[in-house]
């Protein structure tokens, strides 16, 4: 399967597919469905310094070709994650990308210190874009000076490469990407969820207890593709693409837009086997388009444009 | 806990917007425990992505057929109600922890209390308890006569009291208004319904043992997304996940 | 049908439904399908000073529960619109909302002067949010100082109330809404399309000749609802809501979020009869929720929140 | 130009990924003009919102049945190919301006040139021309033998030359390589296919009269959204809309 191999800072992946943070827990549950060692890597759920209970329920709502979530960063805290969760992943020998959240710079720094020191952790992903907690990231995610400052400080203490996860809820994502690249980020993860809301038409009240939530799923894929396309042309660090990926074809589209690896989120809920099924199908699609190695896909879209209608 | 393709063998409206769907296939043979649920996909091409959790209502192992009862309420279940015989559904399950008839303590009498679309799993549970020699009594509540279903089928298993909010069938009122006469210190309580109802049942049945089945909006259905947590005082973490730790919990275990 | 009547500055509508700009031409085509006089109003296609040919084709692409368009403001120019298009709408006796676009302040001002003077035009809608033209609005749509300046100048010359159409592609839509309210806007239209992109997975190239396009349809409804909800709590001018509305239930949801009227765009392409069908169904839904007049819906969502799960 | 519900009476793969679908219903009776298209909804619950433009390939007025030929290529047409007999499709049409056999000048000979999935409307056109006493000849091109369809049915209407890109059927090459022998000053040209092909046809047939049918990605299909414009020098506006001014245009009218 070496034709699927991709290599990003800290992440030496036998294929470009990894589950997205928050959509795969710490892997335990999906490990009952299939052997996680087939994955290119795994992104684990956000870690904060102390345990958090998260938001009241209902925490999810369905929308057309998408869903809203407002989990609110529920997690047992970094200490318990290091003790009870990460060790379970050892047998699979896959790179672990540890997602990090916090309310203050100090919290991000402390969590990064601890988690990046774990030998099984391959890289960290700074979640500065969670829309579902009042104090927790989003202020860093929409002001590029704060994002750059945080990135710089986290880089100083991290023992592993740092990916910064960008919020799509901004006027200019390229500006944000350049700011964190300049601050030393080793890579980017994009995109996090769009802020959305759903009301019950009968009562007029929000479905989510938190009122607003993060929109994910195929509905947002066009926004993700556009942002990855624009950013990849302007930065030289690699991008882990995500947002609505549900099929192997979507993976090709996202890598063509400029992603070097692809994370799958919401689609795991629709089909628990989606990651292995995508991985299995990739070589077949490469054959169809006559491509030898998957890395040739990266950034194809920036080549010169020809009208695709006449291609039939 | 696997993914199956099951074939629809019937899908009929048996009461106002209440459908009885029968599904056939080898996957049915693992559906042995009442209270567990199936996570049902609306269809690969539907714009409704998320699966719907629906309780197992009955199983015929000889025919490899599972029965689901559901209310066509929102877009997803309305789409389900339009499916034809012969169409196949993509299903995960059985998921969760059900009413474990074999391993939990049993008493001579069981009182099964359910409201609205919480009623279906009580049928499979009642059947199994009866097979084990337990004396089962049902108190089932509906909004109105036209919403009621399976009353006769329940009556075949044990004494069955019906309540309706508007009094058009059985006693007027809620299930909790009607349960008292059937409770004794020997009764084991099993209840399924909305949180407000379960809370009232818990109060009425104070001092008795029992099991409650909860519901919540779900994402994954398998314990990975933390959509369906419920607070508990008995666990160090402070919460349980309804989809994987439940939906059935011992009475008193979770904070309703 | 007086239970559906709503009244907004310049727009006295017998029901809250009007087609969205660009999705209904100047009404001629849909007039072959049904009698336009059933509509609450009509928003006509963007007018610029000179005629514009727009972007090369392909101009549309399909996405999950949505579509991308990059029409590029094709229109015959304001003079021809006044001469050849608007007069056709006279027999229907419905309010006309005239959408205005431009590349410069001067162009917006001149078009407003001319179009707002037409006796059949009830109000103008300043399109400062079209993502599909390089020079043409979006720079006003993402910088709130420019948006406020433009609004003020247009208000000075307009003979009719002015609605400002907001772009969702911003970090803080509330700030933008407040800026244009303070500058004198009589109302807001929101939302325009999200910027998105789709690639052909086989070739890796963009489907749209313009590469990026505007994402519309049910996919974006959660974003629209959230933005309308947030903005309506903070401004006192009325909002014409739009973004993904396809059913009468969607109209109730959007009005509950804070819209005073609702525009329907993409759904017209899916079903040319969608507007009359929605209008016909509204009274039935009001009956179902026991509401006398549709205006009682407006802003219901800001009432206190109760968990909706236990409502069954 | 109305909305219809038509019932699928057959939907069969007649060549590699090429489906022949027959639809029945009273709406069919207005489908008199070849070259017009139907705007087909994939289904109310599908995440594919936009309709697909598909040409009328044949109509049986007695049976009230229209035939469509389509290629299952992208998600929408693949979903169409999975529809079962008895399912109903929501259809707008007939839309656009077709080959107006009755009102346009006719010549003794007609040469109908089509490539790939542009071939279907030529069948209905050829039938009507033949009925009017015109001598029809077809030049139809496919990628490969396995993609070819309706060759016999065309042969029943008139002389039919086939080309394939890989030479597995008929002449190796493109339709434009094979049309010359059949052209004479008396020939009226009718052509449907991708823009590159139409351009080549136009060049080959320089000096002759004819009609071309264009295609473009569509939004509304009825002239309202301006998705499908094509430049023209003959109109003051500088453009035509393919969906409502076309898809059929006089040769030379539009800039390809
Ligand atoms: C463990 C469990 C067992 C259940 N068993 C049954 C059963 O046997 N029969 C039956 O009719 N119903 C049952 N329900 C409730 C059923 O899942 C919902 O009524 C159904 O999902 C609603 O879908 P919809 O398409 O009608 O609504 P929509 O409003 O379109 O649903 C939108 C989203 O909200 C979720 N949702 C909406 N209402 C509920 C609800 N009350 N509970 C959980 N999720 C909800 C849906 O799953 C979906 O993700 C059960 C729920 C749970 C948690
Ligand atoms: C007037 C006209 C008549 C046509 N007649 C036929 C016919 O008889 N048989 C047939 O097989 N095809 C015909 N086509 C082409 C057919 O419409 C497309 O192949 C089809 O829409 C593609 O849908 P999809 O779901 O396979 O592709 P997807 O890629 O899923 O389509 C996505 C979107 O792009 C549009 N699209 C994609 N390719 C094309 C294309 N080549 N032309 C126009 N729109 C496209 C679709 O309509 C849809 O909106 C015709 C096109 C036009 C304009
Ligand atoms: C239920 C849920 C929980 C999530 N939790 C996190 C999280 O803890 N940290 C994070 O960075 N992103 C989180 N995300 C965002 C995803 O990682 C991903 O960026 C987003 O969902 C878009 O991808 P998708 O469309 O494939 O789901 C969460 C998403 C969902 C749906
Ligand atoms: C094909 C198309 C053309 C549009 N043209 C315009 C336009 O000229 N001016 C404008 O303000 N908005 C335009 N819009 C945006 C719509 O008016 C509307 O704001 C947006 O599509 C969201 O609504 P919807 O999801 O109901 O389509 C256009 C949208 C589409 C799909
Ligand atoms: S639904 Fe995902 S954890 Fe329960
Ligand atoms: S498709 Fe809308 S104008 Fe032709």
Coordinates of N, CA and C in Angstrom, one line a residue, chain B residues 19 22 36 42 44 64 82 96 101 105 115 128 142 155 160 162 164 175 188 193 201 219 253 255:
Chain B
X19 N -46.3 3.4 13.0 CA -46.0 2.4 12.0 C -45.4 1.1 12.7
X22 N -41.6 -4.6 9.9 CA -40.9 -5.9 10.1 C -39.8 -6.0 9.2
X36 N -32.6 -3.0 24.1 CA -31.5 -2.6 23.2 C -32.2 -1.9 22.0
X42 N -31.7 6.3 7.4 CA -32.8 6.7 6.5 C -32.5 6.3 5.1
X44 N -29.0 5.9 2.1 CA -27.7 6.4 1.6 C -27.8 7.8 0.9
X64 N -36.5 -15.1 11.4 CA -35.4 -14.1 11.3 C -36.0 -12.7 11.1
X82 N -42.4 5.8 4.4 CA -42.8 5.7 3.0 C -42.0 4.6 2.3
X96 N -26.3 -0.8 22.7 CA -26.6 -0.4 24.1 C -26.8 -1.6 25.0
X101 N -32.8 -9.6 31.3 CA -33.7 -10.5 32.0 C -33.1 -11.6 32.7
X105 N -31.6 -9.4 39.1 CA -32.5 -10.1 40.0 C -34.0 -10.0 39.5
X115 N -45.0 5.1 28.2 CA -45.8 6.2 27.6 C -45.5 6.4 26.1
X128 N -40.5 -11.8 27.4 CA -39.4 -12.6 28.0 C -39.6 -12.8 29.5
X142 N -51.3 6.7 26.4 CA -51.2 7.4 25.1 C -51.9 8.8 25.2
X155 N -52.4 -7.3 26.4 CA -53.4 -8.0 27.2 C -53.1 -9.5 27.2
X160 N -53.4 -5.4 31.6 CA -53.0 -4.2 31.0 C -53.9 -3.1 31.2
X162 N -54.7 0.9 30.6 CA -54.4 1.9 29.6 C -54.9 3.3 30.1
X164 N -55.3 7.5 28.8 CA -55.1 8.5 27.7 C -55.3 9.9 28.3
X175 N -49.8 7.8 32.9 CA -49.6 6.4 33.5 C -49.3 6.5 34.9
X188 N -41.2 -5.5 40.7 CA -40.1 -4.9 40.0 C -40.6 -4.0 38.9
X193 N -39.9 5.9 28.7 CA -40.7 7.1 28.2 C -39.9 8.3 28.3
X201 N -42.4 8.4 37.5 CA -42.4 7.0 37.9 C -41.5 6.7 39.1
X219 N -25.7 11.1 18.3 CA -24.8 11.2 17.1 C -24.5 9.8 16.7
X253 N -30.0 5.4 39.5 CA -28.6 5.5 39.1 C -28.3 6.8 38.4
X255 N -29.3 10.9 37.2 CA -30.0 12.1 37.7 C -31.0 12.5 36.6

